[in-house]
Coordinates of C-alpha atoms (C1' of nucleotides) in Angstrom, one line a residue:
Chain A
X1 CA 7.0 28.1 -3.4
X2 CA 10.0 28.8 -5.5
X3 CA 13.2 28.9 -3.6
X4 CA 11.8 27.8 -0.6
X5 CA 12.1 24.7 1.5
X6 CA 8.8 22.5 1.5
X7 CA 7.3 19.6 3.3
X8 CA 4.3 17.4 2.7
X9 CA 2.3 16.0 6.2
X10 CA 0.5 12.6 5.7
X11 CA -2.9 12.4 6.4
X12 CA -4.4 14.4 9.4
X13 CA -1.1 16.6 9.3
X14 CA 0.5 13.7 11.6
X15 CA 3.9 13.0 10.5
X16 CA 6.2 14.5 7.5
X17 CA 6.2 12.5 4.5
X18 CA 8.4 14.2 2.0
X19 CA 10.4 16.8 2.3
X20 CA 12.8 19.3 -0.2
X21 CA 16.4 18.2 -0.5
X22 CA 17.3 21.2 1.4
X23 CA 15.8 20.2 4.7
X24 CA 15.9 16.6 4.7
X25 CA 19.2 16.9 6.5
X26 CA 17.0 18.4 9.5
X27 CA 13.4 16.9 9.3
X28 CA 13.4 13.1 9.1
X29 CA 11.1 11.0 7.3
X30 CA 8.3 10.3 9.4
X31 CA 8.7 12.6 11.9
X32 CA 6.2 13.8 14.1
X33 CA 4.9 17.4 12.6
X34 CA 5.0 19.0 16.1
X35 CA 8.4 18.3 16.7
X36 CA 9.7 20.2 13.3
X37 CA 8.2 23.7 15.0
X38 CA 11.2 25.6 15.3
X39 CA 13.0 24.2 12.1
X40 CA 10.0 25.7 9.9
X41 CA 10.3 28.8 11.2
X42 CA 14.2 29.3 11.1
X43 CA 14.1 28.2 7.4
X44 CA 10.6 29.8 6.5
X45 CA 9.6 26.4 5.2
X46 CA 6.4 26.1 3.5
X47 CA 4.1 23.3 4.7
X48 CA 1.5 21.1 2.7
X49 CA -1.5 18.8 3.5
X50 CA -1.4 15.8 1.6
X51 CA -3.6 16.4 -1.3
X52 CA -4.5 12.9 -3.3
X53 CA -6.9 13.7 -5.9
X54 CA -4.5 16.7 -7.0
X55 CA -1.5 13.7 -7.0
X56 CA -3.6 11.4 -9.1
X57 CA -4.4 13.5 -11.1
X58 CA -1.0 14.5 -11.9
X59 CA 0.2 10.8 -12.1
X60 CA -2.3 10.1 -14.7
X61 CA -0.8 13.0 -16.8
X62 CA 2.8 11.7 -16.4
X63 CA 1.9 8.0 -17.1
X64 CA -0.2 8.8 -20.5
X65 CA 3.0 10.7 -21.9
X66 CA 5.1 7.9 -20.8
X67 CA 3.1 5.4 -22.1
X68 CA 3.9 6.6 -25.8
X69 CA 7.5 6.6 -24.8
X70 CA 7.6 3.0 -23.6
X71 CA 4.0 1.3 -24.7
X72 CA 4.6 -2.0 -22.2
X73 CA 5.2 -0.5 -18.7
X74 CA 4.2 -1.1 -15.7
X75 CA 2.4 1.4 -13.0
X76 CA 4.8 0.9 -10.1
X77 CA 3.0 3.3 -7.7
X78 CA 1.2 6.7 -7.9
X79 CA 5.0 8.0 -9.0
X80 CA 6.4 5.7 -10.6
X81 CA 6.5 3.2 -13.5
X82 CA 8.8 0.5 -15.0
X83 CA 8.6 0.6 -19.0
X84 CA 10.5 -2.0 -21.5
X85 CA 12.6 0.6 -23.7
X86 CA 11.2 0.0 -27.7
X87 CA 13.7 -1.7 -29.9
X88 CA 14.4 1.5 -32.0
X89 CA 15.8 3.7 -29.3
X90 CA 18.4 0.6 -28.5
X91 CA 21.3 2.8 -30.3
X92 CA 21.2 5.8 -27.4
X93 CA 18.7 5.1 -24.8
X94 CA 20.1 8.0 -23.0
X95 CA 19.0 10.5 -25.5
X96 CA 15.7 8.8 -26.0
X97 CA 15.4 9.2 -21.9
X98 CA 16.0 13.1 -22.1
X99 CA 13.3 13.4 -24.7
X100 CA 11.3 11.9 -21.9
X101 CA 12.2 13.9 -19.4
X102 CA 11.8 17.2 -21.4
X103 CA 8.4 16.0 -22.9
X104 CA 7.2 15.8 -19.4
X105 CA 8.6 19.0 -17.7
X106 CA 7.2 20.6 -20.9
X107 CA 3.9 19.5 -21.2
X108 CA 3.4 18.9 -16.7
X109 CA 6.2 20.8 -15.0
X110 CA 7.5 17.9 -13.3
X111 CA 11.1 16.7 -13.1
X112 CA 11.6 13.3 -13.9
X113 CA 14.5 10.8 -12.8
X114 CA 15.1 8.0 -15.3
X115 CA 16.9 4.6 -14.6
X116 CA 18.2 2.1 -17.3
X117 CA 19.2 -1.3 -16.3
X118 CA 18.3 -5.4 -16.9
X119 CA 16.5 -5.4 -14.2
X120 CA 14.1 -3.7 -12.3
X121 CA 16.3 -4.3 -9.4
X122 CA 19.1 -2.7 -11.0
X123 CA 16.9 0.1 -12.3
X124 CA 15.7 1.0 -8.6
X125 CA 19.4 1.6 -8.2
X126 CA 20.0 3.5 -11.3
X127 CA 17.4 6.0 -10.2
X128 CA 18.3 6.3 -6.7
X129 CA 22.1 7.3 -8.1
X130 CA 20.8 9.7 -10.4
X131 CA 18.8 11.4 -7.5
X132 CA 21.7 10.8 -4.7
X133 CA 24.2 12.7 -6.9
X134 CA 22.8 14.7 -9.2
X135 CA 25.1 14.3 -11.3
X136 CA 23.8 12.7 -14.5
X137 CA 21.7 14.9 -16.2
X138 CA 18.5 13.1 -14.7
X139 CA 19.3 9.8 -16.4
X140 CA 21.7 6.6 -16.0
X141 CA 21.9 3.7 -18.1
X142 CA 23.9 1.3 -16.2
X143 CA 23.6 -0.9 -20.1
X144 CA 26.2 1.7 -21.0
X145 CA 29.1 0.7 -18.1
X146 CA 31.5 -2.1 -18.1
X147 CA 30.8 -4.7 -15.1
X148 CA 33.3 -3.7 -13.2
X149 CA 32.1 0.0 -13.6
X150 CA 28.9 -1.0 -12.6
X151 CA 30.5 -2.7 -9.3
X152 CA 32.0 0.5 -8.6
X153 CA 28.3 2.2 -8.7
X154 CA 26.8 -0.6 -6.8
X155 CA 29.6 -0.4 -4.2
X156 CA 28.1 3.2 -3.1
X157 CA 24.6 1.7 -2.4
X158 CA 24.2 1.0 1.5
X159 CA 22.4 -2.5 1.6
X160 CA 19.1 -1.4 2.6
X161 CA 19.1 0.8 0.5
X162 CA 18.4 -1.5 -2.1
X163 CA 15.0 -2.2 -3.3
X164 CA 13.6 -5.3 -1.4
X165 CA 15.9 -5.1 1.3
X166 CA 14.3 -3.5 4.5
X167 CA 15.4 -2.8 8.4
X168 CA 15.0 -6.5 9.4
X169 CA 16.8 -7.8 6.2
X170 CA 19.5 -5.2 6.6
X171 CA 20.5 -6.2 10.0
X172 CA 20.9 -10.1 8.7
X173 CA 22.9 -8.9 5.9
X174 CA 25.3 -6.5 7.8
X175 CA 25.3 -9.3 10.6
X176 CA 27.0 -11.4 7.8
X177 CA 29.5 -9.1 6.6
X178 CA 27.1 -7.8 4.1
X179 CA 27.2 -4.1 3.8
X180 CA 26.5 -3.2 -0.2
X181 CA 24.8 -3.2 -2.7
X182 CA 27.6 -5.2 -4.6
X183 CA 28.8 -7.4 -1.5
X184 CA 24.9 -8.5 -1.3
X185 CA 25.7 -9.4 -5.3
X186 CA 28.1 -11.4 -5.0
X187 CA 27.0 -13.3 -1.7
X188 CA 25.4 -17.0 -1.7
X189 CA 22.2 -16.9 -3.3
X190 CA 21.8 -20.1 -1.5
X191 CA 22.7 -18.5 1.5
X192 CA 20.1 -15.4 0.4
X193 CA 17.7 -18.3 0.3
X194 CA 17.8 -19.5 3.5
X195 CA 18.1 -16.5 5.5
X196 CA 16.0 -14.1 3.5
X197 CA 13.8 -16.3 2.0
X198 CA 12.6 -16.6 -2.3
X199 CA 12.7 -12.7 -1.5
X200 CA 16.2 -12.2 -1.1
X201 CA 17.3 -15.0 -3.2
X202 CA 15.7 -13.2 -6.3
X203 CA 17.0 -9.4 -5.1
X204 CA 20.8 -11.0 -5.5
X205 CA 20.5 -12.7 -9.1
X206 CA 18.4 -9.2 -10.2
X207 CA 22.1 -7.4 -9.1
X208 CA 23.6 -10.0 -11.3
X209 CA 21.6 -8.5 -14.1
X210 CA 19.5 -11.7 -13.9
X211 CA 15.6 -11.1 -14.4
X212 CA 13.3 -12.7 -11.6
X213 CA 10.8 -10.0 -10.7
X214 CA 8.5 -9.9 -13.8
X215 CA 6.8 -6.7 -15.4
X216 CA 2.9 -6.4 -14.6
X217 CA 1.2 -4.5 -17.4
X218 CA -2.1 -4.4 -16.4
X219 CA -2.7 -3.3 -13.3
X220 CA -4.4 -5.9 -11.7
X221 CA -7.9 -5.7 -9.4
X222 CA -7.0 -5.0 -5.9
X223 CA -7.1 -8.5 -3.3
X224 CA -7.8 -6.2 -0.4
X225 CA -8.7 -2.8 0.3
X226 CA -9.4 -1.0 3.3
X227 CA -10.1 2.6 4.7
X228 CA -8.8 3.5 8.2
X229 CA -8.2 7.0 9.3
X230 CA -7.0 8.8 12.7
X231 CA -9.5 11.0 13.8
X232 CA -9.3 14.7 13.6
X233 CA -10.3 14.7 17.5
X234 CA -10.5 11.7 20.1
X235 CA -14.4 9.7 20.0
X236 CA -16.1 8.3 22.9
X237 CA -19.9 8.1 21.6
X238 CA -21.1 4.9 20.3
X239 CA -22.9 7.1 17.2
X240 CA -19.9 9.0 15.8
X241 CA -18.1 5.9 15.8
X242 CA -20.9 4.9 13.3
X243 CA -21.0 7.3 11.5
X244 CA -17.0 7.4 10.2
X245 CA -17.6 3.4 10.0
X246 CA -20.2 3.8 7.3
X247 CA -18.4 6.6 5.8
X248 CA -15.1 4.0 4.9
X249 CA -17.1 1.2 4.4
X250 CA -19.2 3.6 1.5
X251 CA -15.5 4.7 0.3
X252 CA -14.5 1.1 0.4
X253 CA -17.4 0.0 -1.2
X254 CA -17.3 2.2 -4.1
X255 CA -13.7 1.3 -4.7
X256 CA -14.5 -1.8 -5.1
X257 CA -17.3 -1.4 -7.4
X258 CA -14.8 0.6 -9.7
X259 CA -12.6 -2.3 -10.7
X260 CA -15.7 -4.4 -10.6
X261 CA -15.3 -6.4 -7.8
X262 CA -17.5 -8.0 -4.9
X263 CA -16.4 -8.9 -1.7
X264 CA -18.0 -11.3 1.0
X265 CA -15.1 -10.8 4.2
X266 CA -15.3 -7.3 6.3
X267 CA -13.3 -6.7 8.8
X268 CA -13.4 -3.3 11.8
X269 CA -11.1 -2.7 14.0
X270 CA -10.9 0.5 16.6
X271 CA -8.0 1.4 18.5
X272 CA -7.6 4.3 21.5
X273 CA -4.6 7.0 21.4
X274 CA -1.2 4.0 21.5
X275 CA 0.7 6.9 22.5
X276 CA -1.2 7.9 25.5
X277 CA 0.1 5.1 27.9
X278 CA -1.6 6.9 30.9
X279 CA -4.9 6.4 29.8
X280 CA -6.8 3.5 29.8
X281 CA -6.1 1.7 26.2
X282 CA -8.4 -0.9 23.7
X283 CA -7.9 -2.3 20.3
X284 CA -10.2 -4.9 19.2
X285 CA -11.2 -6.2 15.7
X286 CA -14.6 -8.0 14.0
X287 CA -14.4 -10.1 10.8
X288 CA -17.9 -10.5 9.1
X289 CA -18.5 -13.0 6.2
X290 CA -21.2 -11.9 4.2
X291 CA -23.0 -15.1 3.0
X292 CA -23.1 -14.1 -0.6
X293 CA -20.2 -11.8 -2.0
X294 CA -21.6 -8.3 -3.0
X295 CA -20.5 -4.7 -3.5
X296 CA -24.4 -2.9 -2.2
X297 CA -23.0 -0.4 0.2
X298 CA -26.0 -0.6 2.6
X299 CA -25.3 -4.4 2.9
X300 CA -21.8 -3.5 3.6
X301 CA -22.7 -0.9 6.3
X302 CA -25.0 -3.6 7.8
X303 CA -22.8 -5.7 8.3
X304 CA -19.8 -3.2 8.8
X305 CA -22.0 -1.6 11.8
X306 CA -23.0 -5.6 13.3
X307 CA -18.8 -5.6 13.8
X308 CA -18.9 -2.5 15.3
X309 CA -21.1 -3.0 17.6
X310 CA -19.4 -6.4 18.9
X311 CA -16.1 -4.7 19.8
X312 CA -17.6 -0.7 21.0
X313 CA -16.8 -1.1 24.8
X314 CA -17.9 2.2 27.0
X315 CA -15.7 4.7 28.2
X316 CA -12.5 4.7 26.0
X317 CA -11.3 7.2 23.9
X318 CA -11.3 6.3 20.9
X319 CA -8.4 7.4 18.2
X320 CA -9.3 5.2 14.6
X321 CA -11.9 3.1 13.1
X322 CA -10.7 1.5 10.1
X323 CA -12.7 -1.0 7.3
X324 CA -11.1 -3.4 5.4
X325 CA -12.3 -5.9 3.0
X326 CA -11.0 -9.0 1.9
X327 CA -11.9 -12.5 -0.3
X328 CA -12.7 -9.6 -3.4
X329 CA -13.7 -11.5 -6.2
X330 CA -14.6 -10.5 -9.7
X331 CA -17.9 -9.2 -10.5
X332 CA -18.5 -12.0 -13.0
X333 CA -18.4 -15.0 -11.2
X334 CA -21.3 -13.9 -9.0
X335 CA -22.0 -17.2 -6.3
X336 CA -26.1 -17.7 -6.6
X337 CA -27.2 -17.1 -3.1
X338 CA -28.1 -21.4 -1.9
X339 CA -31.1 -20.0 0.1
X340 CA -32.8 -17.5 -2.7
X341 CA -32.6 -14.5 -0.3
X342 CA -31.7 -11.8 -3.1
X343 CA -33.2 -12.7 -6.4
X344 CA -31.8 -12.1 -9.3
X345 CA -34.3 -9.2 -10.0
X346 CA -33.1 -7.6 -6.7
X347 CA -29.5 -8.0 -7.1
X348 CA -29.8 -6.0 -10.6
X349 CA -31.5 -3.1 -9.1
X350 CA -29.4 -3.1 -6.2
X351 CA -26.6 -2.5 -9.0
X352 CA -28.1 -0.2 -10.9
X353 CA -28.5 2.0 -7.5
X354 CA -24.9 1.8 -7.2
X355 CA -23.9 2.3 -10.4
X356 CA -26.5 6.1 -10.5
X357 CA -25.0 7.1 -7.2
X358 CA -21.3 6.5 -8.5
X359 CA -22.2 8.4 -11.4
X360 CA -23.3 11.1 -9.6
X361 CA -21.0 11.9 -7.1
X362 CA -18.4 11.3 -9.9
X363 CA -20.0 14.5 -11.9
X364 CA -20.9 16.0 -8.7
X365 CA -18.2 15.4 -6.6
X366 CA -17.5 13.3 -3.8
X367 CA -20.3 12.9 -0.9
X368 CA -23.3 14.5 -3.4
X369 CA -25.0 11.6 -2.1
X370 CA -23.9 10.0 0.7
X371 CA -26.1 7.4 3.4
X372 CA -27.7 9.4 6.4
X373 CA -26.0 7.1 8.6
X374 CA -22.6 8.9 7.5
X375 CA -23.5 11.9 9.4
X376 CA -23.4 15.6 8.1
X377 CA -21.3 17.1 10.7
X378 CA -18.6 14.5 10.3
X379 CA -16.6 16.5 13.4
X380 CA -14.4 13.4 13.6
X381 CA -12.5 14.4 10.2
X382 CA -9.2 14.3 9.9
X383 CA -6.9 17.7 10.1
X384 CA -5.9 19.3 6.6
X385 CA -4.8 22.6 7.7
X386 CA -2.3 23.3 4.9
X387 CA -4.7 21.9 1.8
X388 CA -3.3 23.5 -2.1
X389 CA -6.0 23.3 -4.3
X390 CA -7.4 20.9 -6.0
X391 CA -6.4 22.8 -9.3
X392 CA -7.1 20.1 -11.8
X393 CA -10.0 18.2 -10.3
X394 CA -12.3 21.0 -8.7
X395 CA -13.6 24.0 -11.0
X396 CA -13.9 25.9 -7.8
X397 CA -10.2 25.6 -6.9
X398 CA -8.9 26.9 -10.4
X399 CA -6.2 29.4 -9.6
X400 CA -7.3 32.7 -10.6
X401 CA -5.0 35.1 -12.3
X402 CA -5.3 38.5 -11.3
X403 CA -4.0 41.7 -13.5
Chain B
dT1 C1' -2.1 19.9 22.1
dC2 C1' 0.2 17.6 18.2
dT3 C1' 2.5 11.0 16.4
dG4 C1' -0.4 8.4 8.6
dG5 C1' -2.5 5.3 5.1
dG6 C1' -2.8 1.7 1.7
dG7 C1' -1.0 -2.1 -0.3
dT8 C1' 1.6 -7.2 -1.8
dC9 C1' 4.1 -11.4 -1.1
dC10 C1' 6.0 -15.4 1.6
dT11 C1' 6.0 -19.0 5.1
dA12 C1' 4.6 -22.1 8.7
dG13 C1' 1.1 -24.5 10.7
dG14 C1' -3.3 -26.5 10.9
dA15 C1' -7.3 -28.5 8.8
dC16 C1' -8.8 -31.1 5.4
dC17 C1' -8.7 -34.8 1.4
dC18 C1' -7.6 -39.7 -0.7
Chain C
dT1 C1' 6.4 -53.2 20.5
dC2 C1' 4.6 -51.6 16.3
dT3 C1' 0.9 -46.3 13.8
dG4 C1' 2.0 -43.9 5.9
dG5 C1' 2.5 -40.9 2.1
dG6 C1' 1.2 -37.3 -0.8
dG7 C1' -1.4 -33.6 -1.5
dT8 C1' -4.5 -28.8 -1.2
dC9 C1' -6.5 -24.8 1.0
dC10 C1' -6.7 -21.3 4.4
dT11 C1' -5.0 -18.1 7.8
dA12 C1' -2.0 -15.3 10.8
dG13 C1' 2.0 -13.1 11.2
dG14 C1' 5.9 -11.0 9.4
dA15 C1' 8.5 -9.0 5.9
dC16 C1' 8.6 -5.6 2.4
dC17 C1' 7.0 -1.4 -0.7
dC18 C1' 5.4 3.8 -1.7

DNA sequence: TCTGGGGTCCTAGGACCC
DNA sequence: TCTGGGGTCCTAGGACCC
């Protein structure tokens, strides 16, 4: 891939997701992979499925370096983290920031881009200058610049580009006169208040250099998750529905059992092809509360399946099934079931069940065991035509070096 | 032909309590 | 004719993020 202009598909090779500087100015973010045909092959750009075990994988090696760098941080998202710089590398955090950055294109190959402010707000910003320009070295420490200096970098920041600040926000602000980063600054927090709610009001005293969006340490369990994916190929039947329905809600399920949660609210939905107008289109949803919150995956798919079953109508074509769960609660404060349906005794094997077949398709890999009501052929999967290997999470898909 | 997935937070309004 | 005040909890919808 050296040299070459790539881009990365989301899921079921729909849209482009991220792209090399090179190209950006030609592919947008977002767009529809079809409609980049003729770009790829005039620049001979190389194309890539999204592949999320090989990315987590990846963030985990980046965040356990930078964890001994900055001990108190905060795991932002799968790239990215905020960390509280330690006391003695207060005299030249820019050096301290390189060491950083080398440690980690040493040891993982990857190129890192540092920001150093009061704020996370005002980090966000440091870090979108030192990729904008490239012309830092990889690292900013706005600590370092007079406030007026400061002004001068914030005054180069469109609006929404600023962390916080999306399309609808951005339209209120510009509507107002408001069209940087440092005009949004210095505007009426009051005024930021009223119009953009607590949001906005904190975004414009985090420019001042003001702290109001706190550091989160530990990552903390997850108050919904859900699984919903387009299909690789349109589904009519009532039984291939069921089976990608039992396959999320198993995928939910075990998520949730890894940060040792329950859950007693499920909700499906289904929708047709939204961008086939001419054909006849449906989206309905079904919430389930389960009487007694749990995380037994064949529960789950009972109920999960009841849902689905209340909103299949005959004769659509059907685009995405999707599972979410919600009311998650902690493992520990298990509700005892009023009518004594699971006893005690049952709701311990159930979870020692759970906790073998976790295990398993952890060694194993994913889907070593699997419920038969999640099918074998699974033709509905989604599209990874352009898949890299799995090179630090499959022995199978080690590159091999040949002589 | 082909158009993504997974999250959090805030607010308003409704239902309820004493 | 005239009909209180002070709360909490829950949910849906809308905003935002990567």
């Amino acid at each position: 891939l050296h040299g070459r202009q790539i881009i990365v598909l989301s899921n079921n090779d729909g849209c482009v997701v991220a792209r090399s500087r090179g190209i950006k100015r030609l592919i947008k973010m977002g767009q529809p992979f079809f409609e980049c045909q003729d770009v790829i092959k005039q620049y001979n750009v190389a194309v890539c499925s999204s592949n999320y075990p090989l990315y987590a994988e990846m963030s985990a090696r980046v965040m356990a370096l930078l964890a001994e760098f900055a001990p108190t941080y905060e795991k932002y998202s799968i790239d990215e983290l905020f960390g509280v710089l330690p006391d003695y590398a207060c005299d030249d955090y820019t050096a301290y920031a390189k060491q950083m950055r080398e440690t980690v294109f040493r040891f993982v190959g990857l190129v890192l881009s540092v920001g150093i402010g009061p704020t996370k707000c005002l980090t966000k910003i440091a870090t979108e200058l030192v990729k904008k320009t490239q012309q830092y070295g990889g690292v900013l420490d706005l600590t370092t610049f007079s406030e007026s200096d400061v002004d001068a970098l914030l005054d180069q920041i469109a609006v929404e580009d600023v962390w916080g600040i999306g399309p609808h926000y951005s339209l209120i602000l510009r509507e107002h006169g408001i069209q940087t980063a440092c005009e949004l600054k210095n505007a009426d927090d009051r005024w930021a208040k009223k119009h953009l709610t607590i949001a906005g009001q904190r975004i414009v005293l985090e420019l001042r250099g003001i702290p109001c969006i706190p550091l989160v340490p530990r990552t903390p369990a997850k108050k919904s998750i859900v699984s919903a994916k387009t299909f690789g190929k349109e589904i009519t039947e009532l039984a291939e529905l069921q089976g990608a329905t039992a396959t999320y809600t198993a995928k939910v399920a075990q998520k949730l059992r890894e940060q040792g949660s329950l859950v007693s609210g499920l909700t499906v939905f289904v929708h047709t092809n939204r961008f086939r107008p001419q054909e006849p289109q449906y989206a309905n949803s079904a919430t389930m509360r389960i009487p007694y919150p749990t995380s037994y995956t064949p529960e789950l798919i009972h109920y999960a399946l009841e849902g689905l079953k209340s909103i299949y109508r005959e004769g659509f074509k059907y685009r995405k099934v999707g599972v979410y769960l919600s009311k998650i609660s902690p493992e520990g404060v298990l509700q005892p079931d009023l009518f004594g349906e699971v006893s005690t005794e049952v709701h311990y094997k159930r979870a020692q069940l759970m906790a073998v077949i976790d295990t398993i398709n952890r060694i194993y890999g994913p889907d070593t065991i699997s419920f038969a009501i999640e099918g074998i052929d699974r033709t509905w999967k989604m599209r990874q035509a352009f898949l890299s290997g799995r090179f630090t999470t499959q022995w199978n898909e080690i590159p091999l070096v040949t002589m």
